[in-house]
Every structure is written in structure tokens, then in C-alpha cells.
mmCIF file of C-alpha atoms and ligand atoms in Angstrom:
data_model
loop_
_atom_site.group_PDB
_atom_site.id
_atom_site.type_symbol
_atom_site.label_atom_id
_atom_site.label_comp_id
_atom_site.label_asym_id
_atom_site.label_seq_id
_atom_site.Cartn_x
_atom_site.Cartn_y
_atom_site.Cartn_z
ATOM 1 C CA MET A 1 4.468 165.309 -15.190
ATOM 2 C CA THR A 2 2.511 165.335 -18.006
ATOM 3 C CA ARG A 3 -0.978 164.541 -16.548
ATOM 4 C CA THR A 4 -3.117 163.401 -19.697
ATOM 5 C CA ALA A 5 -6.152 162.602 -18.317
ATOM 6 C CA GLY A 6 -8.315 160.148 -20.887
ATOM 7 C CA LEU A 7 -8.104 157.118 -18.819
ATOM 8 C CA TRP A 8 -9.012 158.790 -15.585
ATOM 9 C CA LYS A 9 -11.825 160.065 -16.668
ATOM 10 C CA LEU A 10 -13.473 157.182 -17.571
ATOM 11 C CA ALA A 11 -12.538 155.610 -14.424
ATOM 12 C CA THR A 12 -15.560 154.926 -11.927
ATOM 13 C CA SER A 13 -13.639 154.881 -8.890
ATOM 14 C CA GLY A 14 -9.939 155.313 -8.001
ATOM 15 C CA GLY A 15 -7.222 152.560 -7.424
ATOM 16 C CA CYS A 16 -8.614 149.721 -5.218
ATOM 17 C CA ALA A 17 -11.854 151.719 -4.297
ATOM 18 C CA ALA A 18 -13.045 149.757 -6.628
ATOM 19 C CA LYS A 19 -12.734 145.859 -5.196
ATOM 20 C CA LEU A 20 -15.704 144.235 -4.222
ATOM 21 C CA GLY A 21 -16.450 144.343 -0.170
ATOM 22 C CA PRO A 22 -15.435 141.672 1.995
ATOM 23 C CA PHE A 23 -18.581 140.631 2.785
ATOM 24 C CA ASP A 24 -20.153 140.544 -0.833
ATOM 25 C CA LEU A 25 -16.432 138.645 -1.732
ATOM 26 C CA ASP A 26 -17.374 135.849 1.493
ATOM 27 C CA LYS A 27 -20.803 135.326 -0.127
ATOM 28 C CA LEU A 28 -19.239 135.113 -3.900
ATOM 29 C CA ILE A 29 -17.239 132.118 -2.871
ATOM 30 C CA LEU A 30 -19.356 130.950 -0.115
ATOM 31 C CA GLY A 31 -20.023 127.076 -0.365
ATOM 32 C CA ILE A 32 -17.838 126.131 -3.673
ATOM 33 C CA ASP A 33 -15.501 123.720 -3.771
ATOM 34 C CA PHE A 34 -11.927 124.613 -5.012
ATOM 35 C CA HIS A 35 -10.275 121.692 -4.213
ATOM 36 C CA SER A 36 -8.741 119.383 -6.495
ATOM 37 C CA CYS A 37 -6.012 116.559 -6.736
ATOM 38 C CA ARG A 38 -3.246 119.422 -5.843
ATOM 39 C CA THR A 39 -4.686 120.593 -2.525
ATOM 40 C CA ASP A 40 -1.956 118.712 -0.717
ATOM 41 C CA MET A 41 0.516 121.126 -2.734
ATOM 42 C CA VAL A 42 -1.438 124.097 -1.411
ATOM 43 C CA ILE A 43 0.216 125.577 1.741
ATOM 44 C CA ALA A 44 -1.615 129.039 1.648
ATOM 45 C CA GLY A 45 -5.030 128.914 -0.464
ATOM 46 C CA GLN A 46 -8.627 130.208 -0.278
ATOM 47 C CA GLU A 47 -9.430 128.977 3.292
ATOM 48 C CA THR A 48 -6.394 130.374 5.157
ATOM 49 C CA HIS A 49 -7.513 134.311 3.938
ATOM 50 C CA ASP A 50 -3.976 135.415 3.203
ATOM 51 C CA ASP A 51 -2.691 137.860 0.642
ATOM 52 C CA ALA A 52 -1.417 135.465 -1.439
ATOM 53 C CA ALA A 53 -1.441 131.734 -2.209
ATOM 54 C CA ILE A 54 1.688 129.577 -1.327
ATOM 55 C CA VAL A 55 1.934 126.449 -3.302
ATOM 56 C CA ALA A 56 5.037 124.133 -2.120
ATOM 57 C CA LEU A 57 7.039 122.457 -5.114
ATOM 58 C CA SER A 58 9.123 120.421 -3.374
ATOM 59 C CA GLU A 59 9.786 120.590 0.413
ATOM 60 C CA ASP A 60 12.264 123.654 0.364
ATOM 61 C CA LYS A 61 11.186 124.924 -2.590
ATOM 62 C CA TRP A 62 7.594 126.936 -2.459
ATOM 63 C CA THR A 63 5.997 129.336 -4.688
ATOM 64 C CA VAL A 64 3.716 132.804 -4.010
ATOM 65 C CA LEU A 65 0.970 133.935 -6.413
ATOM 66 C CA THR A 66 -1.070 137.023 -6.470
ATOM 67 C CA THR A 67 -3.221 139.050 -8.766
ATOM 68 C CA ASP A 68 -4.549 142.637 -8.309
ATOM 69 C CA PHE A 69 -6.005 144.846 -10.861
ATOM 70 C CA ILE A 70 -6.872 148.375 -10.094
ATOM 71 C CA SER A 71 -8.751 151.477 -11.878
ATOM 72 C CA PRO A 72 -6.813 154.577 -12.796
ATOM 73 C CA ALA A 73 -5.114 156.136 -9.410
ATOM 74 C CA SER A 74 -3.633 158.826 -11.078
ATOM 75 C CA ASP A 75 -4.634 161.434 -13.729
ATOM 76 C CA ASP A 76 -0.753 160.460 -14.993
ATOM 77 C CA PRO A 77 -0.926 157.213 -16.581
ATOM 78 C CA PHE A 78 3.037 156.228 -16.318
ATOM 79 C CA THR A 79 2.068 156.836 -12.434
ATOM 80 C CA TYR A 80 -1.105 154.916 -12.517
ATOM 81 C CA GLY A 81 1.452 151.624 -13.958
ATOM 82 C CA GLN A 82 3.580 152.331 -11.534
ATOM 83 C CA ILE A 83 1.038 152.533 -8.305
ATOM 84 C CA ALA A 84 -0.771 148.959 -10.129
ATOM 85 C CA ALA A 85 2.135 147.378 -10.563
ATOM 86 C CA ALA A 86 3.353 148.457 -6.503
ATOM 87 C CA ASN A 87 0.302 147.255 -5.482
ATOM 88 C CA ALA A 88 -0.042 143.673 -7.157
ATOM 89 C CA LEU A 89 3.314 143.155 -6.299
ATOM 90 C CA SER A 90 2.482 144.100 -2.424
ATOM 91 C CA ASP A 91 0.872 140.755 -1.441
ATOM 92 C CA VAL A 92 4.364 139.090 -1.888
ATOM 93 C CA TYR A 93 6.011 141.118 -0.020
ATOM 94 C CA ALA A 94 3.461 140.846 2.768
ATOM 95 C CA MET A 95 3.923 137.389 2.640
ATOM 96 C CA GLY A 96 7.563 137.442 3.270
ATOM 97 C CA GLY A 97 8.655 136.286 -0.533
ATOM 98 C CA LEU A 98 10.399 137.696 -3.459
ATOM 99 C CA PRO A 99 8.621 138.346 -7.249
ATOM 100 C CA LEU A 100 10.400 136.713 -10.129
ATOM 101 C CA VAL A 101 7.980 137.196 -12.927
ATOM 102 C CA ALA A 102 4.184 138.818 -13.959
ATOM 103 C CA LEU A 103 1.584 138.709 -16.378
ATOM 104 C CA ASN A 104 0.000 142.222 -17.729
ATOM 105 C CA ILE A 105 -3.829 142.499 -17.099
ATOM 106 C CA CYS A 106 -4.926 145.017 -19.304
ATOM 107 C CA CYS A 107 -8.828 146.043 -19.620
ATOM 108 C CA PHE A 108 -8.308 149.275 -21.383
ATOM 109 C CA PRO A 109 -11.202 151.001 -24.289
ATOM 110 C CA ARG A 110 -10.670 150.816 -27.976
ATOM 111 C CA GLN A 111 -10.492 154.393 -28.710
ATOM 112 C CA LEU A 112 -7.196 154.872 -30.642
ATOM 113 C CA GLU A 113 -6.309 158.497 -28.805
ATOM 114 C CA LEU A 114 -6.031 156.671 -25.672
ATOM 115 C CA ARG A 115 -3.111 154.157 -26.944
ATOM 116 C CA ASP A 116 -0.281 156.421 -25.971
ATOM 117 C CA GLU A 117 -1.937 156.334 -22.417
ATOM 118 C CA VAL A 118 -2.369 152.920 -22.306
ATOM 119 C CA ARG A 119 1.525 152.367 -23.451
ATOM 120 C CA GLN A 120 2.427 155.286 -20.622
ATOM 121 C CA VAL A 121 0.519 152.701 -18.274
ATOM 122 C CA LEU A 122 2.574 149.732 -19.471
ATOM 123 C CA ARG A 123 5.764 151.589 -19.130
ATOM 124 C CA GLY A 124 4.814 152.701 -15.642
ATOM 125 C CA ALA A 125 4.776 149.246 -14.775
ATOM 126 C CA ALA A 126 7.683 148.032 -16.251
ATOM 127 C CA THR A 127 9.842 150.705 -14.746
ATOM 128 C CA VAL A 128 8.300 149.261 -10.915
ATOM 129 C CA ALA A 129 8.584 145.522 -11.939
ATOM 130 C CA GLN A 130 11.902 145.793 -13.218
ATOM 131 C CA SER A 131 13.170 147.545 -9.477
ATOM 132 C CA ALA A 132 11.394 144.832 -7.859
ATOM 133 C CA GLY A 133 13.445 142.127 -10.374
ATOM 134 C CA ALA A 134 10.393 141.249 -11.851
ATOM 135 C CA GLU A 135 10.018 140.572 -15.189
ATOM 136 C CA ILE A 136 6.767 140.810 -17.135
ATOM 137 C CA VAL A 137 6.807 137.897 -19.289
ATOM 138 C CA GLY A 138 3.394 138.336 -21.013
ATOM 139 C CA GLY A 139 -0.578 138.923 -20.402
ATOM 140 C CA HIS A 140 -3.901 139.050 -21.443
ATOM 141 C CA THR A 141 -5.880 142.388 -23.078
ATOM 142 C CA ILE A 142 -9.708 142.994 -22.756
ATOM 143 C CA VAL A 143 -11.507 145.705 -24.238
ATOM 144 C CA SER A 144 -13.415 147.761 -21.843
ATOM 145 C CA SER A 145 -15.269 151.212 -21.417
ATOM 146 C CA ALA A 146 -13.864 151.135 -18.332
ATOM 147 C CA PRO A 147 -10.204 151.322 -17.308
ATOM 148 C CA PHE A 148 -8.399 148.164 -15.059
ATOM 149 C CA TYR A 149 -4.757 147.192 -15.279
ATOM 150 C CA GLY A 150 -2.383 145.037 -13.041
ATOM 151 C CA LEU A 151 -0.714 142.341 -12.705
ATOM 152 C CA ALA A 152 -0.658 138.570 -11.532
ATOM 153 C CA VAL A 153 2.776 137.767 -9.746
ATOM 154 C CA THR A 154 4.958 134.636 -9.462
ATOM 155 C CA GLY A 155 7.329 134.641 -6.575
ATOM 156 C CA VAL A 156 9.296 132.578 -4.563
ATOM 157 C CA VAL A 157 9.223 132.067 -0.963
ATOM 158 C CA THR A 158 11.958 130.636 1.657
ATOM 159 C CA PRO A 159 9.498 128.040 3.859
ATOM 160 C CA ARG A 160 10.823 129.476 7.231
ATOM 161 C CA LYS A 161 10.994 132.555 6.275
ATOM 162 C CA VAL A 162 6.554 133.264 5.086
ATOM 163 C CA ARG A 163 4.667 135.486 7.283
ATOM 164 C CA TYR A 164 1.240 134.466 7.554
ATOM 165 C CA MET A 165 -1.720 136.707 8.564
ATOM 166 C CA SER A 166 -2.353 134.324 11.424
ATOM 167 C CA GLY A 167 0.776 134.668 13.287
ATOM 168 C CA ALA A 168 -0.412 137.431 15.449
ATOM 169 C CA LYS A 169 0.233 136.985 19.299
ATOM 170 C CA VAL A 170 -1.052 138.180 22.159
ATOM 171 C CA GLY A 171 1.220 141.270 23.983
ATOM 172 C CA GLN A 172 2.609 142.076 20.079
ATOM 173 C CA ALA A 173 3.194 145.659 19.206
ATOM 174 C CA LEU A 174 1.803 146.696 15.842
ATOM 175 C CA ILE A 175 3.568 148.889 13.241
ATOM 176 C CA LEU A 176 2.161 150.287 10.244
ATOM 177 C CA THR A 177 4.873 151.296 7.382
ATOM 178 C CA LYS A 178 3.332 153.835 5.268
ATOM 179 C CA PRO A 179 0.675 156.996 5.984
ATOM 180 C CA LEU A 180 -3.041 156.170 5.536
ATOM 181 C CA GLY A 181 -5.539 158.339 3.216
ATOM 182 C CA THR A 182 -4.932 157.207 -0.641
ATOM 183 C CA GLY A 183 -8.897 156.606 -0.789
ATOM 184 C CA VAL A 184 -9.444 160.108 0.244
ATOM 185 C CA TYR A 185 -6.713 161.537 -1.390
ATOM 186 C CA ILE A 186 -7.690 160.269 -4.534
ATOM 187 C CA SER A 187 -11.386 160.896 -4.077
ATOM 188 C CA ALA A 188 -10.267 164.710 -3.192
ATOM 189 C CA TYR A 189 -8.547 165.382 -6.069
ATOM 190 C CA LYS A 190 -11.035 163.419 -8.416
ATOM 191 C CA GLN A 191 -13.635 166.042 -6.809
ATOM 192 C CA GLY A 192 -10.982 168.920 -7.390
ATOM 193 C CA LEU A 193 -10.579 169.953 -4.229
ATOM 194 C CA ILE A 194 -6.876 169.120 -4.156
ATOM 195 C CA ASN A 195 -4.726 169.719 -6.560
ATOM 196 C CA ALA A 196 -2.130 167.813 -8.408
ATOM 197 C CA GLN A 197 1.128 169.357 -5.775
ATOM 198 C CA ASP A 198 -0.902 168.248 -2.702
ATOM 199 C CA PHE A 199 -1.775 164.660 -4.374
ATOM 200 C CA VAL A 200 1.811 164.513 -5.278
ATOM 201 C CA VAL A 201 2.379 163.004 -1.328
ATOM 202 C CA ALA A 202 -0.295 160.383 -1.978
ATOM 203 C CA GLU A 203 0.944 159.329 -5.544
ATOM 204 C CA GLU A 204 4.913 158.516 -4.407
ATOM 205 C CA SER A 205 3.554 156.484 -1.267
ATOM 206 C CA MET A 206 1.249 154.303 -3.409
ATOM 207 C CA ILE A 207 4.509 153.551 -6.068
ATOM 208 C CA THR A 208 6.558 153.289 -3.400
ATOM 209 C CA LEU A 209 7.427 149.402 -3.113
ATOM 210 C CA ASN A 210 7.163 147.483 0.379
ATOM 211 C CA SER A 211 10.241 145.768 -0.538
ATOM 212 C CA ALA A 212 12.236 147.850 1.439
ATOM 213 C CA ALA A 213 9.867 146.964 4.667
ATOM 214 C CA SER A 214 9.858 143.660 3.768
ATOM 215 C CA ASP A 215 13.685 143.364 3.766
ATOM 216 C CA VAL A 216 14.072 145.330 6.987
ATOM 217 C CA ILE A 217 11.303 143.349 8.670
ATOM 218 C CA ALA A 218 12.716 139.957 7.480
ATOM 219 C CA LYS A 219 15.437 140.742 10.313
ATOM 220 C CA TYR A 220 12.956 140.310 13.107
ATOM 221 C CA SER A 221 10.604 137.750 14.670
ATOM 222 C CA VAL A 222 7.703 138.952 13.188
ATOM 223 C CA GLY A 223 4.279 137.187 14.041
ATOM 224 C CA GLY A 224 1.579 138.421 11.796
ATOM 225 C CA CYS A 225 2.130 140.674 8.438
ATOM 226 C CA THR A 226 -0.275 141.602 5.880
ATOM 227 C CA ASP A 227 -0.519 144.685 3.511
ATOM 228 C CA ILE A 228 -3.438 147.652 4.175
ATOM 229 C CA THR A 229 -5.466 147.680 0.833
ATOM 230 C CA GLY A 230 -8.893 147.605 -0.324
ATOM 231 C CA PHE A 231 -10.649 146.826 2.947
ATOM 232 C CA GLY A 232 -8.502 149.478 5.002
ATOM 233 C CA LEU A 233 -6.831 149.533 8.189
ATOM 234 C CA ALA A 234 -10.197 148.664 10.408
ATOM 235 C CA GLY A 235 -11.078 145.839 7.760
ATOM 236 C CA HIS A 236 -7.481 144.704 7.477
ATOM 237 C CA ALA A 237 -7.000 144.560 11.347
ATOM 238 C CA VAL A 238 -9.952 142.417 11.891
ATOM 239 C CA LYS A 239 -8.722 139.882 9.089
ATOM 240 C CA MET A 240 -5.673 139.156 11.065
ATOM 241 C CA ALA A 241 -7.561 139.678 14.429
ATOM 242 C CA LYS A 242 -10.107 136.488 12.972
ATOM 243 C CA ALA A 243 -7.112 134.373 11.372
ATOM 244 C CA SER A 244 -4.936 134.809 14.598
ATOM 245 C CA LYS A 245 -7.960 133.847 16.891
ATOM 246 C CA VAL A 246 -6.652 137.819 19.018
ATOM 247 C CA GLY A 247 -8.272 141.310 19.675
ATOM 248 C CA ILE A 248 -5.964 144.050 18.211
ATOM 249 C CA ARG A 249 -6.715 147.741 19.812
ATOM 250 C CA LEU A 250 -5.302 150.608 17.557
ATOM 251 C CA CYS A 251 -4.360 153.871 18.795
ATOM 252 C CA LEU A 252 -6.461 156.311 16.608
ATOM 253 C CA GLU A 253 -3.712 159.169 17.188
ATOM 254 C CA ALA A 254 -0.809 157.303 16.955
ATOM 255 C CA VAL A 255 -1.905 155.944 13.285
ATOM 256 C CA PRO A 256 0.135 158.214 10.390
ATOM 257 C CA VAL A 257 -1.488 160.173 7.226
ATOM 258 C CA PHE A 258 -1.312 162.095 4.806
ATOM 259 C CA GLU A 259 -0.973 166.006 5.634
ATOM 260 C CA ARG A 260 -4.758 167.409 5.029
ATOM 261 C CA VAL A 261 -6.814 163.737 5.886
ATOM 262 C CA ALA A 262 -8.346 165.357 8.944
ATOM 263 C CA GLN A 263 -9.355 168.658 6.916
ATOM 264 C CA LEU A 264 -10.463 166.172 4.100
ATOM 265 C CA THR A 265 -12.674 163.775 6.114
ATOM 266 C CA ALA A 266 -14.025 166.636 7.973
ATOM 267 C CA MET A 267 -15.498 167.620 4.643
ATOM 268 C CA GLY A 268 -16.869 164.457 4.399
ATOM 269 C CA VAL A 269 -14.506 163.327 1.438
ATOM 270 C CA SER A 270 -14.930 159.257 1.535
ATOM 271 C CA THR A 271 -14.516 156.651 -0.853
ATOM 272 C CA ARG A 272 -18.120 154.519 -2.156
ATOM 273 C CA ASN A 273 -16.383 151.612 -1.078
ATOM 274 C CA THR A 274 -16.468 152.625 3.152
ATOM 275 C CA ASP A 275 -19.778 151.897 4.239
ATOM 276 C CA GLU A 276 -19.147 148.239 2.769
ATOM 277 C CA ILE A 277 -16.481 147.779 5.084
ATOM 278 C CA VAL A 278 -17.967 149.116 7.913
ATOM 279 C CA ILE A 279 -20.741 146.383 7.374
ATOM 280 C CA PHE A 280 -18.085 144.093 7.733
ATOM 281 C CA VAL A 281 -15.849 145.289 10.633
ATOM 282 C CA ARG A 282 -19.050 146.336 12.885
ATOM 283 C CA ASP A 283 -19.580 143.072 14.519
ATOM 284 C CA TYR A 284 -15.699 143.163 15.614
ATOM 285 C CA LEU A 285 -16.186 146.423 16.875
ATOM 286 C CA ARG A 286 -15.429 147.270 20.469
ATOM 287 C CA GLY A 287 -15.699 150.640 21.761
ATOM 288 C CA GLY A 288 -15.994 154.094 19.803
ATOM 289 C CA LEU A 289 -16.275 154.633 16.556
ATOM 290 C CA GLN A 290 -20.140 154.845 16.209
ATOM 291 C CA ASN A 291 -19.618 158.668 14.893
ATOM 292 C CA LEU A 292 -18.031 157.623 11.135
ATOM 293 C CA ASP A 293 -18.548 161.095 10.103
ATOM 294 C CA SER A 294 -15.379 161.971 12.045
ATOM 295 C CA TYR A 295 -11.428 161.892 11.205
ATOM 296 C CA ALA A 296 -12.024 157.912 12.678
ATOM 297 C CA ALA A 297 -13.766 157.231 9.341
ATOM 298 C CA ILE A 298 -10.136 157.062 8.154
ATOM 299 C CA LEU A 299 -9.431 153.726 9.364
ATOM 300 C CA PHE A 300 -12.080 152.440 6.908
ATOM 301 C CA ASP A 301 -10.344 153.875 4.050
ATOM 302 C CA PRO A 302 -9.872 151.837 1.275
ATOM 303 C CA GLN A 303 -5.534 152.266 0.235
ATOM 304 C CA THR A 304 -4.345 151.465 -2.910
ATOM 305 C CA SER A 305 -0.698 150.358 -2.501
ATOM 306 C CA GLY A 306 -0.788 150.484 1.177
ATOM 307 C CA GLY A 307 1.929 149.493 4.205
ATOM 308 C CA LEU A 308 2.700 146.653 5.262
ATOM 309 C CA LEU A 309 0.526 146.034 8.590
ATOM 310 C CA ILE A 310 3.228 143.667 11.760
ATOM 311 C CA SER A 311 2.943 142.429 14.529
ATOM 312 C CA VAL A 312 6.463 141.799 16.509
ATOM 313 C CA PRO A 313 7.549 141.350 20.221
ATOM 314 C CA ALA A 314 7.101 144.520 22.401
ATOM 315 C CA HIS A 315 10.221 145.161 23.141
ATOM 316 C CA ASP A 316 11.359 145.449 19.382
ATOM 317 C CA ALA A 317 8.688 147.671 18.260
ATOM 318 C CA GLU A 318 10.864 150.338 18.800
ATOM 319 C CA THR A 319 13.869 149.464 17.184
ATOM 320 C CA LEU A 320 11.901 147.757 14.442
ATOM 321 C CA VAL A 321 10.223 151.771 14.004
ATOM 322 C CA GLU A 322 13.501 153.546 13.736
ATOM 323 C CA GLU A 323 14.998 150.938 11.462
ATOM 324 C CA LEU A 324 11.854 151.368 9.109
ATOM 325 C CA ARG A 325 12.114 155.287 9.209
ATOM 326 C CA GLY A 326 15.864 154.743 8.433
ATOM 327 C CA ALA A 327 14.702 152.785 5.204
ATOM 328 C CA GLY A 328 12.924 155.399 3.851
ATOM 329 C CA MET A 329 9.474 154.806 5.660
ATOM 330 C CA ARG A 330 9.506 157.922 7.806
ATOM 331 C CA GLU A 331 6.166 157.723 8.530
ATOM 332 C CA ALA A 332 6.397 153.782 10.208
ATOM 333 C CA ALA A 333 4.892 154.214 13.785
ATOM 334 C CA ILE A 334 3.475 151.526 16.406
ATOM 335 C CA VAL A 335 0.238 151.900 15.979
ATOM 336 C CA GLY A 336 -1.186 149.222 18.542
ATOM 337 C CA GLU A 337 -1.179 145.907 20.440
ATOM 338 C CA VAL A 338 -2.206 142.396 19.708
ATOM 339 C CA VAL A 339 -4.050 141.864 23.175
ATOM 340 C CA SER A 340 -6.373 139.303 24.564
ATOM 341 C CA GLY A 341 -10.186 138.255 24.813
ATOM 342 C CA ASP A 342 -12.837 136.041 25.258
ATOM 343 C CA SER A 343 -13.505 136.266 21.252
ATOM 344 C CA VAL A 344 -11.974 138.089 18.102
ATOM 345 C CA PHE A 345 -11.859 142.041 18.028
ATOM 346 C CA VAL A 346 -10.870 145.696 17.059
ATOM 347 C CA GLU A 347 -10.741 147.665 19.150
ATOM 348 C CA VAL A 348 -10.131 151.761 18.782
ATOM 349 C CA TYR A 349 -9.015 154.051 21.543
HETATM 350 CO CO1 LIG B 1 -2.952 142.050 0.492
HETATM 351 CO CO1 LIG B 2 -4.278 141.911 -3.289
#
């Protein structure tokens, strides 16, 4: 791998950490009327807070739409393109769909000496899109001093196979398919606290499509499902709890993380988005977690191209984890459970 770091050096934050916080996002769209004469076709839209939009073209033909673009998550431009594509495709898999086509979203500096790097980004994304069975059919470019790249993805989903955020049911077990720590690792790598060799494990995880996980879980009676991205595990757990009107208990010890996460969080490595996530999640948190200087901060770490968080009947949980591990998600684990309560909450123990 040749690490040609021109774009990486221009990035103000890495990957999904550049995302607007959940609180600011809610405020931004509050009170705006997005409805139109097509509202009847919209199965999942602004109100449902799902990972992707779903539009019914006919009774049995539903299309799934999503977009994501991120700042460089690697100093290797080809890898950055691969990660950005896997990240953008992820919401389709979270909802149980299959991607068909995608559009490039390119915001890159004008400098000619960066052209080769930009082409590498596009190549990397194309290989991942191809492996997902999705064709990149066009796109749009903007000259921007800060680089951003991603995809707008269109896919299909079978109506009875859709997985919603709101499907979590009391008594179900929660499973996470990838380890946490991409935010901390990107920060640490930017600061020179880990080397390229250490960083590879995070890069490989971010490049990994959630398609294999999606295929495996499709065989089970899944309750709720979402992918862990910019709001961190805690933020996405709160979103699932709110949508499903349940409580969620997360077992901190059971949450898989990259090898050096404990060491790096103890050194105070975090991403700038973490505080915003804490503000959003705070009102729903129960028990512990007051001391965010500690290792628990990993629950608020914004993930780029993170894994799926799935709720399934408790009696299926272990078999499903085994099957996920066999399909390559070697660190998939049961990380908590869905519980009842008088209000929506997330508790960490
Ligand atoms: Co998502
Ligand atoms: Co997204």
C-alpha cells in the first residue's frame, strides 16, 4: 500500500466524525414541511428516523435510498474510497435491502497534483461497489478545499424483509457485528500515536461491507436493526430505543473493540464529535457512565462504516453469533438486551 497523504492532510476530521451531531441535526430540520403529493408512497422517510428512505413503487416493489459522504478516513486514497463506499452502502444493508446503483459525490480540492489521488479514491469506491453488485452510474463534483467523498445509493428491498429501527422487542438480545474504535483509531493515527501497521485492522473493518452480516441475519426473525456510524454505539442504541419505545441495556465488557482502544482512550484520545453525542444521549442514560474520561467513552466513539446492531429473540442469539463469526465477522458478540421500562432509556453495566 502506498500511502500518499495529500487528501488526508487536508481533512479537518476523519471519516464520520465530521458529521453534524444528532441534536443539531434534529434542530436543523425541526418544523420544516417535507411532505408532497408523493407522501403516500413513502414507507420510511424523515419521521421514521430509519437508516434509509423506503419508497413503494408498487405493492411488492420497494426501493431504498440513502447517501453518505465522509472526509478521508485513511491516508491511502484507494482505501479511503473503499471505506467511503462501504460506509455509504451500509444503510441499505441495515434495512435489509440490496444496492443496485450509486452516484458519486465528489468534493475535492482543485490542485492538479492531487488528481492521481482523487482517481485512486474513485477506483477504490468502484471496486467495493462492484463487489456489492452496485454500479456507479454517475455523480456530481464540487471544488472544495476540504475533501469529502461518498455515494448516493439506490437499492431494492422485499417488503416483508425490511428491517426497521423500531422493531426491537422486550426480551430480545442485542448483537453487534463489528468491533468499535474506528473514531479513536483515526484520531490516534492522525496524531501519530499508532502507526500504519496498527491502523490496518481499523481500515480492514471499515472496508468490510455489511452485506455478509445482512445475509446471515436475514435467516432469523430480527426485531430492530441499524448500523453503527457517526452517533456511536450509545447514540444509535438511543435511536433504536426511542423508535422501538423500549429500554436497552448494554454490557460494556461484552462490547468488542480494537486491541489498542483501552490504551488510547486512557491516553485521552477521542474525536471532536464525542461531546455532541454525549449531549444527545445524556437524557436517556441510566446508571454509570458519569466518568467519560474512562474506557466507557468508547460507546460514544463515532464509527465510520461500523457494524450492524441487531435485536433477535434471546434463544437465537448464540446461534446467530456463531453463524456471523463463521461468515467472517469474527468479533460479533451479544452486547446487551432489550428491556421494558416506564420510559425510553439506555443503561450501561
Ligand atoms: Co445508518
Ligand atoms: Co447514514
